[in-house]
CSV table of C-alpha atoms in Angstrom, one decimal:
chain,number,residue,atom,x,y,z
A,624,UNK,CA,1.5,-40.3,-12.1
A,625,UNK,CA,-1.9,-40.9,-13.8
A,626,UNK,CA,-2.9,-43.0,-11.2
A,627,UNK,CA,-2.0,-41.2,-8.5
A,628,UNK,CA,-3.5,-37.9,-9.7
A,629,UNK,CA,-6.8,-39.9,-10.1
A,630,UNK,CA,-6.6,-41.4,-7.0
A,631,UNK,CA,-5.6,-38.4,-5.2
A,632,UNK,CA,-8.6,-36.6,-7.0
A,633,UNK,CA,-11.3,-39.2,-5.5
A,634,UNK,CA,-9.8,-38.8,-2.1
A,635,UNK,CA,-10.4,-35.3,-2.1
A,636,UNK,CA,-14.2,-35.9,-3.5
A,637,UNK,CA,-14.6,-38.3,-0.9
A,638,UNK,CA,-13.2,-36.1,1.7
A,639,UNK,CA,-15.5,-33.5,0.9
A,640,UNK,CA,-18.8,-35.8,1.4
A,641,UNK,CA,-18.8,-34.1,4.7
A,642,UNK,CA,-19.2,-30.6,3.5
A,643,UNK,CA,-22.3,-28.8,5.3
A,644,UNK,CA,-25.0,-30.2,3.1
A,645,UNK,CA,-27.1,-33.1,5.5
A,646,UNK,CA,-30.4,-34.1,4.1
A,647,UNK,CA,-30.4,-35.8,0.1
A,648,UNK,CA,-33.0,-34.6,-2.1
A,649,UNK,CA,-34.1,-35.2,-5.4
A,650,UNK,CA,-32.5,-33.4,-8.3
A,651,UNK,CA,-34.2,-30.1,-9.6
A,652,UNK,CA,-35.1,-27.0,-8.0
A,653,UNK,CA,-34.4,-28.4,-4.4
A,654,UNK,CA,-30.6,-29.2,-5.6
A,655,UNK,CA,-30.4,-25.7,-7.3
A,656,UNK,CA,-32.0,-24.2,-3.5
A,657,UNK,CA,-29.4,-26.4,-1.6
A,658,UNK,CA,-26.9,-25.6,-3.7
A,659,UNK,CA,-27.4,-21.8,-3.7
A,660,UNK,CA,-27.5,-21.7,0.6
A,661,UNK,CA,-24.7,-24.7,1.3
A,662,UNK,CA,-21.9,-21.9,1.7
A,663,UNK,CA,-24.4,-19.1,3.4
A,664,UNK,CA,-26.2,-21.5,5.7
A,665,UNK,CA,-22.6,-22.9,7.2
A,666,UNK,CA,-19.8,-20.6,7.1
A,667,UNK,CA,-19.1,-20.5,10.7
A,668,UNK,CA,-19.7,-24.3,11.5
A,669,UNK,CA,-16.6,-24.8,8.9
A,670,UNK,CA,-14.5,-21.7,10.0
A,671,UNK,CA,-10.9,-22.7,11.1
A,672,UNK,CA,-10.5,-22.7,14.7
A,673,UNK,CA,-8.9,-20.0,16.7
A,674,UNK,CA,-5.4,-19.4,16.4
A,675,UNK,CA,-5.5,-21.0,13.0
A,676,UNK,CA,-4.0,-19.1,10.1
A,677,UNK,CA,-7.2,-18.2,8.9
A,678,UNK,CA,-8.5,-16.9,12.6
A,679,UNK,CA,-5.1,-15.6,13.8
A,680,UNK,CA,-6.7,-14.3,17.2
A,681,UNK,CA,-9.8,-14.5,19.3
A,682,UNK,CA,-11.3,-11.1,17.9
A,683,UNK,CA,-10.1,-12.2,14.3
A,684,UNK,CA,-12.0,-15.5,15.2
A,685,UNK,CA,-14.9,-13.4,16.8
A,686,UNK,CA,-15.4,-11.0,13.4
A,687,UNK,CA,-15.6,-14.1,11.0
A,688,UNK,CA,-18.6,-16.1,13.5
A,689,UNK,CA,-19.8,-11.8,13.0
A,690,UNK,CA,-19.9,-11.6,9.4
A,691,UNK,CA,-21.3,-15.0,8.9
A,692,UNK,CA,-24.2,-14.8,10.6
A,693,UNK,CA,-24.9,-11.0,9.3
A,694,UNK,CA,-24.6,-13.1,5.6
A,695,UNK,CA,-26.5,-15.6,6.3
A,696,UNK,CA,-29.6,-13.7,8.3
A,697,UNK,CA,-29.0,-10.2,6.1
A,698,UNK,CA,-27.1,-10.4,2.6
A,699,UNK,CA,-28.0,-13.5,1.3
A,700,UNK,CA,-31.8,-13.1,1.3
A,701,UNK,CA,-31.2,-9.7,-0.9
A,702,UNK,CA,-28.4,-10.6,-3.0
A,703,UNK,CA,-30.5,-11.6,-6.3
A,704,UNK,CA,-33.0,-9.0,-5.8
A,705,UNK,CA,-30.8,-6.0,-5.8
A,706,UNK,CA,-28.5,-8.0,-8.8
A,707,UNK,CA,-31.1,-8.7,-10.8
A,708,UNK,CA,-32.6,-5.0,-10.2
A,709,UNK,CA,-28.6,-3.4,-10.9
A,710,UNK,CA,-30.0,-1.5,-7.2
A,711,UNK,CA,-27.6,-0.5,-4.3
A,712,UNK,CA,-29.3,-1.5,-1.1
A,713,UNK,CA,-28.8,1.5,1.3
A,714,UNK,CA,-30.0,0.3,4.3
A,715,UNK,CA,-28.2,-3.3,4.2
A,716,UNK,CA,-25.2,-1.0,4.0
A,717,UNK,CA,-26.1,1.1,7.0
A,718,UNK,CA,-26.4,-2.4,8.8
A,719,UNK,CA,-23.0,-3.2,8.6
A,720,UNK,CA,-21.8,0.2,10.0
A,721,UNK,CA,-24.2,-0.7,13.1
A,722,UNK,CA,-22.5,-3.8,13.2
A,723,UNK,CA,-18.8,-2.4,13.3
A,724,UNK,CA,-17.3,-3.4,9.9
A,725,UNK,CA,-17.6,-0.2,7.9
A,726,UNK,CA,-14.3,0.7,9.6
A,727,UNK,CA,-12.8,-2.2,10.4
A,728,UNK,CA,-9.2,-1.2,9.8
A,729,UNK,CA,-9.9,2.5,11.6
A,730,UNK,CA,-8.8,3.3,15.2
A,731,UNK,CA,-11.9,3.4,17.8
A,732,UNK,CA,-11.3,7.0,18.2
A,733,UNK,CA,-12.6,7.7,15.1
A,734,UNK,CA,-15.3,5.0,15.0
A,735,UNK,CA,-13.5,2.1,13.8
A,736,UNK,CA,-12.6,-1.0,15.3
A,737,UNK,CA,-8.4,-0.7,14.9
A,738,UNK,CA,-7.9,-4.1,13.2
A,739,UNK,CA,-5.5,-4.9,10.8
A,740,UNK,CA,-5.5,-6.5,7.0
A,741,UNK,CA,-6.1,-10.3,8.3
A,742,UNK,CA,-9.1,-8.5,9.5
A,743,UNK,CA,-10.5,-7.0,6.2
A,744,UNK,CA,-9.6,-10.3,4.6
A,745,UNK,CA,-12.1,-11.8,6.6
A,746,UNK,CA,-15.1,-9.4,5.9
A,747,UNK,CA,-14.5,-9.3,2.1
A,748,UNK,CA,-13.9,-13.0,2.0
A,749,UNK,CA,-17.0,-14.0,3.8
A,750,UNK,CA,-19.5,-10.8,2.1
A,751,UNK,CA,-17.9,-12.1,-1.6
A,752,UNK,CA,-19.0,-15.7,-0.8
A,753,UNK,CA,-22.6,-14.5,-1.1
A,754,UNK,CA,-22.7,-11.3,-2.8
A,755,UNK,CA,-19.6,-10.2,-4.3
A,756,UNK,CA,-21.0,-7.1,-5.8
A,757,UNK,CA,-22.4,-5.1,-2.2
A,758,UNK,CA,-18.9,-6.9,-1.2
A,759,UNK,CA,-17.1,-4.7,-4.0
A,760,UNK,CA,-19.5,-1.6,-3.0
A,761,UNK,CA,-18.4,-2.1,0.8
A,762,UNK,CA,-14.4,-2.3,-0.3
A,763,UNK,CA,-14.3,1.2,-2.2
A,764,UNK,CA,-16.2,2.3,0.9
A,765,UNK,CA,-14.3,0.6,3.3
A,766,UNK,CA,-10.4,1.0,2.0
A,767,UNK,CA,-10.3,3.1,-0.8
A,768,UNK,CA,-12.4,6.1,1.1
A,769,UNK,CA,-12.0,4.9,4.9
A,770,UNK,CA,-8.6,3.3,5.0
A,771,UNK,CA,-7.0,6.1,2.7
A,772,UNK,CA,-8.4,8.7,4.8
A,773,UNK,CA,-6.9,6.8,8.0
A,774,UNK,CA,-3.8,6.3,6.9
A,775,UNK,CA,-3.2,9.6,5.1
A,776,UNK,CA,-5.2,12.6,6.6
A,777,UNK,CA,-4.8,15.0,9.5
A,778,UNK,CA,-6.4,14.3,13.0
A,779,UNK,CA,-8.4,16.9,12.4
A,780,UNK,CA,-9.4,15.7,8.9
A,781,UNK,CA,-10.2,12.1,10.4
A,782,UNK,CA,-12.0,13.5,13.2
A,783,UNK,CA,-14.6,15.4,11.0
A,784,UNK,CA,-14.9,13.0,8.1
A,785,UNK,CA,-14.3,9.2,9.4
A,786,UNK,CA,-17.5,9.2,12.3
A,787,UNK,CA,-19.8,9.2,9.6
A,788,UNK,CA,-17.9,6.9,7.3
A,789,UNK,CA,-17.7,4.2,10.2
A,790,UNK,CA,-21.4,4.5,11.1
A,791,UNK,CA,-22.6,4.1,7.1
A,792,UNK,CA,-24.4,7.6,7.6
A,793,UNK,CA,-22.1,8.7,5.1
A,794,UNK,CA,-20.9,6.7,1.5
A,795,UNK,CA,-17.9,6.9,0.4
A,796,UNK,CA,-16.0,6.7,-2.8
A,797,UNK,CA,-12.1,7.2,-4.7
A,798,UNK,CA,-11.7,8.7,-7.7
A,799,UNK,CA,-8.4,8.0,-9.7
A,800,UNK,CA,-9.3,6.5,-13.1
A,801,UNK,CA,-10.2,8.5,-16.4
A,802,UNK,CA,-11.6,7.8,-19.7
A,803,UNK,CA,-7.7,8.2,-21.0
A,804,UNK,CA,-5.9,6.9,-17.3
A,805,UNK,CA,-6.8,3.4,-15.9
A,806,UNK,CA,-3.5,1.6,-16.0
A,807,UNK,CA,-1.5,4.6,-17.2
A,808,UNK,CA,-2.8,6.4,-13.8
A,809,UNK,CA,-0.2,9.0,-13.3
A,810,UNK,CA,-1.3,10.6,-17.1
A,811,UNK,CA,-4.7,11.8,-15.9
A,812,UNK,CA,-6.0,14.8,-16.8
A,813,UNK,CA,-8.3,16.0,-13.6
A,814,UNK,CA,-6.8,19.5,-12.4
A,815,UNK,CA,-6.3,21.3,-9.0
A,816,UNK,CA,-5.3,24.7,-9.5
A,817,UNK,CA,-4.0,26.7,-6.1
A,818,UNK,CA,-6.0,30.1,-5.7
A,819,UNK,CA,-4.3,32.9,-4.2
A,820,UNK,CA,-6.1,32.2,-0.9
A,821,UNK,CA,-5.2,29.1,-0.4
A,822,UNK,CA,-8.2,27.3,-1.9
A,823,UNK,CA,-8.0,24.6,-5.0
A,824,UNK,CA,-9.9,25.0,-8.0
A,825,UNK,CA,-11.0,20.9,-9.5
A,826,UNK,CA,-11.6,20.8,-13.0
A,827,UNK,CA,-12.2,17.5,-14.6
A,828,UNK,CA,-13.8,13.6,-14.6
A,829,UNK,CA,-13.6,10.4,-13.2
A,830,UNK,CA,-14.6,7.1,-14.6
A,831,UNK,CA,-15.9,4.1,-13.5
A,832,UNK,CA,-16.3,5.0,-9.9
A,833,UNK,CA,-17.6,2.3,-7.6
A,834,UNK,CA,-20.0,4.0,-5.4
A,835,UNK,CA,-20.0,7.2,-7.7
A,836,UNK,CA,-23.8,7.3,-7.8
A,837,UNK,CA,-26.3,5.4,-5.5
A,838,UNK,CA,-28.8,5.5,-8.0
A,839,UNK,CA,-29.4,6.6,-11.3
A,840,UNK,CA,-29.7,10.2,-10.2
A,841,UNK,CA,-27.9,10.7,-6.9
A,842,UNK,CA,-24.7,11.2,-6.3
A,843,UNK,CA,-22.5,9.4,-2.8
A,844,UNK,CA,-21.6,11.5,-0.3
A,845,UNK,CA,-18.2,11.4,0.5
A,846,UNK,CA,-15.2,10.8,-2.0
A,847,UNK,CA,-11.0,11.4,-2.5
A,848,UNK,CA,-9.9,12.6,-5.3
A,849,UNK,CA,-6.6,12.0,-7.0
A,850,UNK,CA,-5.7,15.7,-9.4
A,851,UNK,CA,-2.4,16.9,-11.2
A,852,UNK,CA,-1.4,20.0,-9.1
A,853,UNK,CA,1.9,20.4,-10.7
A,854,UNK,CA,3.0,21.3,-13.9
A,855,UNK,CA,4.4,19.4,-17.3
A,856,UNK,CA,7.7,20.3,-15.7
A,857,UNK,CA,7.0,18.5,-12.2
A,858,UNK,CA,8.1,14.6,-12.5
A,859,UNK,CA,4.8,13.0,-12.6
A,860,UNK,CA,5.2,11.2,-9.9
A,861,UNK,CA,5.4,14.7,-8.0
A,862,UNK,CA,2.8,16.0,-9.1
A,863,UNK,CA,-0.7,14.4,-8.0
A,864,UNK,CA,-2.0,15.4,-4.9
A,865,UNK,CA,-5.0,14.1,-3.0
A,866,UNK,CA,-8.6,16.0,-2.2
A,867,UNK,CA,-11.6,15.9,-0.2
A,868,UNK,CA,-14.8,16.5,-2.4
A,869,UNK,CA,-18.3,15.9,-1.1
A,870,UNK,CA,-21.9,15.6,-2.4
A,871,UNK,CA,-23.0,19.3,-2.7
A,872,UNK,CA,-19.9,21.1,-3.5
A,873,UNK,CA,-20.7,23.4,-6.9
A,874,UNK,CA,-20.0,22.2,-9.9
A,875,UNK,CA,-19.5,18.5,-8.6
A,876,UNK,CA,-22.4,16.7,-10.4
A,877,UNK,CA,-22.9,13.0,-11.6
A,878,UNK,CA,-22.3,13.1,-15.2
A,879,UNK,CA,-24.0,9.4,-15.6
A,880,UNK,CA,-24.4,5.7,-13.7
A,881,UNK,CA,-23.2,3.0,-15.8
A,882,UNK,CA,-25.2,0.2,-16.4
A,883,UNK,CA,-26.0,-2.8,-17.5
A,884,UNK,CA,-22.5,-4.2,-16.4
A,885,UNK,CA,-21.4,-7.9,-16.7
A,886,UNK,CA,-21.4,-8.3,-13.4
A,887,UNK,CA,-21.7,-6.5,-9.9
A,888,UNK,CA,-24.6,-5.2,-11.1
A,889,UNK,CA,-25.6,-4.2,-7.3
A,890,UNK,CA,-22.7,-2.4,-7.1
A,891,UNK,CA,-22.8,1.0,-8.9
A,892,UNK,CA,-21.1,2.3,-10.9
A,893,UNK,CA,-20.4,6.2,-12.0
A,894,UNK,CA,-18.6,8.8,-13.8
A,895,UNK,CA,-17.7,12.1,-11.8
A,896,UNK,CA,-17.6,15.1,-13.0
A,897,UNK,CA,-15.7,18.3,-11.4
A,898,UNK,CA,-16.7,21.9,-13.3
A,899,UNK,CA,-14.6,24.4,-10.9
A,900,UNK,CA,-15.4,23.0,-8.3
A,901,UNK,CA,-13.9,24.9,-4.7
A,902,UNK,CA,-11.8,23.2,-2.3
A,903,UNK,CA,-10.8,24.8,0.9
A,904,UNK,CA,-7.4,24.3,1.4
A,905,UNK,CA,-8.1,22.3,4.6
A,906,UNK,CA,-9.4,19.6,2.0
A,907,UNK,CA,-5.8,18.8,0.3
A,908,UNK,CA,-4.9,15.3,2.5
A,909,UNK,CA,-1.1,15.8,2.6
A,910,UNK,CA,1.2,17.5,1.0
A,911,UNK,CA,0.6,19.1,-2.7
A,912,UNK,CA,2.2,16.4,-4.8
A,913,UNK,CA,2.7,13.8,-2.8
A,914,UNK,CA,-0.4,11.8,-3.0
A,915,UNK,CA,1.9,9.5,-5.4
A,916,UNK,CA,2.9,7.1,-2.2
A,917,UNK,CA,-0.6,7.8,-0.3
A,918,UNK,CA,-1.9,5.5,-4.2
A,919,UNK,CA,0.6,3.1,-3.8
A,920,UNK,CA,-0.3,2.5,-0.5
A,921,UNK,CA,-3.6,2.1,0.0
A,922,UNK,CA,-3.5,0.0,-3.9
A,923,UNK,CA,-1.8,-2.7,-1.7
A,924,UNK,CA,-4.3,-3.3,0.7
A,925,UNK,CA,-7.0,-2.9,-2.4
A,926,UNK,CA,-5.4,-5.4,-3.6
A,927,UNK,CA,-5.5,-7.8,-1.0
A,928,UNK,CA,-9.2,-7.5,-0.2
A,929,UNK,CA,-9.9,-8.1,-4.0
A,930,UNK,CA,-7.7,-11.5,-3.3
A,931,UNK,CA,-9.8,-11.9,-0.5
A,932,UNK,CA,-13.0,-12.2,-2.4
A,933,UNK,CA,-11.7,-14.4,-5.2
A,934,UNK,CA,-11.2,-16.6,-2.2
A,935,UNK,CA,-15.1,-16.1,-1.0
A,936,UNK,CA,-16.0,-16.2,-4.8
A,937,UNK,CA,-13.8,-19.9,-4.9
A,938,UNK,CA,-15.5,-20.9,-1.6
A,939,UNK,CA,-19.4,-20.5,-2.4
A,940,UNK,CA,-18.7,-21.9,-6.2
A,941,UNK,CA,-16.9,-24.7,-4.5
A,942,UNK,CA,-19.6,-25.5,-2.0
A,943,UNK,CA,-23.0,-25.1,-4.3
A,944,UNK,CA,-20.9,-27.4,-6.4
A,945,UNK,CA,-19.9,-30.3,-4.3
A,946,UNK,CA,-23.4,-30.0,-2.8
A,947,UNK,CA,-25.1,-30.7,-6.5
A,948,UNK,CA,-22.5,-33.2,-7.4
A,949,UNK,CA,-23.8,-35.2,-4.2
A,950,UNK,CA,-27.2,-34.8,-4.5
A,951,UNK,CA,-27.6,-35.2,-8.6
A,952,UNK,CA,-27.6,-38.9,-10.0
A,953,UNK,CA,-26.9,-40.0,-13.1
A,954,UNK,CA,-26.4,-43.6,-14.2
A,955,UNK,CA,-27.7,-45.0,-11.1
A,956,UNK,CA,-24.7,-42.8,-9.1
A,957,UNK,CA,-24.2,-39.7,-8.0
A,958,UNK,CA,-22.2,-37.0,-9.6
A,959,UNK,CA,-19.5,-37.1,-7.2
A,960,UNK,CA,-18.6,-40.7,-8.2
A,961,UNK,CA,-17.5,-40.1,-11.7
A,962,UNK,CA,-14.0,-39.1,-12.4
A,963,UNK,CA,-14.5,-36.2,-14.1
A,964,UNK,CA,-16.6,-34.3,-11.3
A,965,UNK,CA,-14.0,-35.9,-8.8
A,966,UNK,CA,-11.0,-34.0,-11.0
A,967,UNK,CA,-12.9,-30.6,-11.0
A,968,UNK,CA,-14.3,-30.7,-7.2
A,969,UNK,CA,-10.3,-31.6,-6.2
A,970,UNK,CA,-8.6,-29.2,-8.7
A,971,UNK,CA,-11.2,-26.3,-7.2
A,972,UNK,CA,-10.2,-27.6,-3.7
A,973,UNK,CA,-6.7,-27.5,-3.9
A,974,UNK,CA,-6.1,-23.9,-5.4
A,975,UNK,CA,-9.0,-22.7,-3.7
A,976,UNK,CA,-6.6,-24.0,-0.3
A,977,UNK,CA,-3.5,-22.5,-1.7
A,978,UNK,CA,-4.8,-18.8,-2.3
A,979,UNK,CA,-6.5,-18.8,0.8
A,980,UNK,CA,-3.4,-19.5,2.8
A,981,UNK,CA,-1.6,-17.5,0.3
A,982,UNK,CA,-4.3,-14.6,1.3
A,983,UNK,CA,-3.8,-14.7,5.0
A,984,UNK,CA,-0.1,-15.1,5.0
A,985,UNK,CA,0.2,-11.9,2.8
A,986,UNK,CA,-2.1,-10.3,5.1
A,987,UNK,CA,-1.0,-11.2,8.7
A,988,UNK,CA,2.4,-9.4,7.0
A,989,UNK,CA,1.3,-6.5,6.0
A,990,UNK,CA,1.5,-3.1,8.1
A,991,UNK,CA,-1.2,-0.9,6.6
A,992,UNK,CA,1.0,2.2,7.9
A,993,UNK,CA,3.9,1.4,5.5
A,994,UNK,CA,4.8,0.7,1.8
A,995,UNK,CA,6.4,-1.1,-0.4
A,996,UNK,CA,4.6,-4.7,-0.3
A,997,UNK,CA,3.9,-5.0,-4.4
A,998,UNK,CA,5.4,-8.2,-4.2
A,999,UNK,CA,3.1,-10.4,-2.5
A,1000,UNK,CA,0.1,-7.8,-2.8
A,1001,UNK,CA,0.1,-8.0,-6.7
A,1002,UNK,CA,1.2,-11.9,-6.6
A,1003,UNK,CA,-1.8,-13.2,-4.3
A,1004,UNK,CA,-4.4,-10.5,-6.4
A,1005,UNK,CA,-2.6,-12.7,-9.4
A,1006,UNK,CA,-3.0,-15.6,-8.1
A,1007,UNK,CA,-6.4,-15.2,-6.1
A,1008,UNK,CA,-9.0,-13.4,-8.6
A,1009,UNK,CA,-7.8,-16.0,-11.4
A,1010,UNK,CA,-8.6,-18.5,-9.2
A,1011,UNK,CA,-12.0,-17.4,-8.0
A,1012,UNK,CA,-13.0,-17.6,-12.2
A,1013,UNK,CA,-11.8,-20.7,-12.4
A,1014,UNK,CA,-13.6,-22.2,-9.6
A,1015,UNK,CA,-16.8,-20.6,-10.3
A,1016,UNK,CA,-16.4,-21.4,-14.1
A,1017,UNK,CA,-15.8,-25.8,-12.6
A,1018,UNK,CA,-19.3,-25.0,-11.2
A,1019,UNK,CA,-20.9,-24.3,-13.9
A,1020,UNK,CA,-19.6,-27.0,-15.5
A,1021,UNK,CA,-20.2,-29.5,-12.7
A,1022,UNK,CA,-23.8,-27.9,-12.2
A,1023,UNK,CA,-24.4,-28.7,-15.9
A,1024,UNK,CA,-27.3,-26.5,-17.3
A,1025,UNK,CA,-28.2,-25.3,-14.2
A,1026,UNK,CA,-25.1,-23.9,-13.7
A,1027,UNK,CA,-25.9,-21.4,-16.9
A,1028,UNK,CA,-29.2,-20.3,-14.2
A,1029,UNK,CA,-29.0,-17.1,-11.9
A,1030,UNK,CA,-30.4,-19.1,-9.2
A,1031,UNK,CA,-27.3,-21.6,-8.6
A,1032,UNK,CA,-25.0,-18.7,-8.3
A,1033,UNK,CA,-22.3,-19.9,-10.7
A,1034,UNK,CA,-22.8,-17.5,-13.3
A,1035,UNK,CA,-23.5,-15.0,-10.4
């Protein structure tokens, strides 16, 4: 069995050899440079071909050759910059709203492009693969503002809010965790009280809000908001409801931008706060109490898409790390040849493989209209995010002490 594994493992390695990555150069700063652009510079030349699992349909096929070359020409030349500077770059958001993909999973009457989950898959894997923190600032937009309002508002709701979403005039956010309610979401404490008009009163705060703020003193746009309308007696299941708060509304105000995160440090991060805030009771999305299922719903595709970038995350850390195992020599060989760098570049290889098929086949099954999908959608977040760690942790390892650098994009 020893045997085998090993000589499975070199197989692999070998196989690999003709990864994107043509021209040898000497160790140093030109690996760390080829090993940082391998992934961005040839995503489409290594793309499955159409009809494939991974490219289901021409148009599926069409977005991914998209979204490649809007990485390779737009995101990856920014990505340090505005990580290193904890920044949210605006106008590279706007860009992909001209290119289509703000709305990817919204029907074209409202500005969208009416794909389906394969579809989002594809964005967030290929974004994640080279800068997994706008890809994270472009999936709160994209599903848990744009989706959720597709899937659960009026027409007329869609019709005034969604344009603007699609087009990245407007930024969108949720709001559904609290200091005291991440997990435990059904105990939060944020309020809608019912005014004898109609109206809703919001009282209340929301924590770590992606795309709360989009910069240290300004507020996004557009958000849904997750409140307790019903009372201790209601079953608490009944009793959240679902609201449409914008940027402007009184008492709505960014109570602070959190900072100096881990990770996704382009990607920002906010608490909300509501003081009395006035809803018009055209801005309730549904019924009163029954936002419980519009959650559940939309937390199934959410957690897809974050499968979906553990599978980009996998792919780049697999790439800059096959390319440096080539091109660095020790002991008169390279990297590659060495049994230990042939274990991790295989081991990455093979689960990277199995959660990305894993991905798509939980995707092409899943009707963003209906729920009840928590099996598959919580297995392949499981299995997918865990994955995406380890791979980019076997980079770092591979990469040696340039892995520990900002510039090979392990640690990234």
């Amino acid at each position: 069995l020893h045997q085998g594994t090993r000589a499975m493992s070199s197989a692999v390695a070998r196989s690999l050899r003709s990864a994107p990555a043509s021209a040898r150069r000497l160790p140093g700063r030109a690996v760390l440079s080829r090993a940082r652009s391998t992934a961005a510079v040839g995503v489409a030349d290594d793309a499955e071909p159409q009809g494939s699992l991974f490219n289901p349909t021409a148009e599926h096929y069409a977005l991914r050759e998209l979204c490649a070359a809007f990485v390779r020409d737009e995101v990856e030349p920014q990505a340090l910059e505005f990580n290193r500077a904890e920044r949210f770059n605006h106008p590279l958001f706007r860009r992909a709203g001209e290119l289509g993909l703000l709305g990817v999973t919204v029907d074209p009457e409202y500005g969208g492009a009416g794909m389906d989950a394969a579809a989002a898959c594809i964005v967030h894997e290929e974004l994640s693969a080279s800068d997994p923190a706008f890809c994270l600032s472009y999936l709160a937009h994209s599903q848990l503002f744009v989706n959720n309002l597709a899937r659960n508002g009026s027409a007329e709701q869609k019709a005034a809010w969604l344009p603007a979403a699609c087009s990245g005039e407007a930024i969108g956010g949720m709001g559904m965790s609290e200091p005291e309610a991440g997990t435990d979401v059904l105990g939060m404490r944020t309020r809608a009280e019912q005014q004898a008009d109609g109206s809703w009163l919001l009282n209340g705060g929301k924590m770590w809000i992606t795309n709360g703020a989009v910069s240290d003193t300004e507020l996004g746009d557009r958000y849904l908001i997750y409140a307790r309308t019903g009372g201790p007696e209601v079953k608490a299941s009944k009793a959240v409801s679902l609201f449409y708060v914008e940027r402007g509304m009184a008492g709505f105000s960014l109570g602070q931008r959190l900072k100096d995160k881990c990770g996704m440090r382009a990607s920002p991060t906010a608490e909300l706060v509501f003081e009395n805030v006035p809803l018009p009771a055209a801005n309730l999305i549904g019924q009163p109490g029954g936002a419980t299922v519009c959650m559940m719903r939309n937390l199934e595709i959410e957690r897809v898409v974050l499968a979906a970038m553990g599978v980009g995350i996998a792919r780049r850390s697999l790439e800059a790390m096959n390319a440096y195992a080539t091109d660095r020599r020790a002991f008169g060989a390279s990297l590659r040849d060495f049994g230990q760098i042939q274990r991790h570049i295989a081991e990455s290889y093979a689960e990277y493989m199995a959660g990305k098929t894993y991905l798509y086949q939980t995707a092409l099954g899943l009707d963003l209209d209906d729920a009840g999908n928590r099996l598959d959608t919580d297995g392949v977040k499981l299995y997918c995010t865990t994955m995406g760690k380890n791979v980019a942790d076997r980079a770092i390892q591979v990469m040696g002490g340039y892995g520990y650098m900002g510039e090979c994009g392990g640690g990234e």
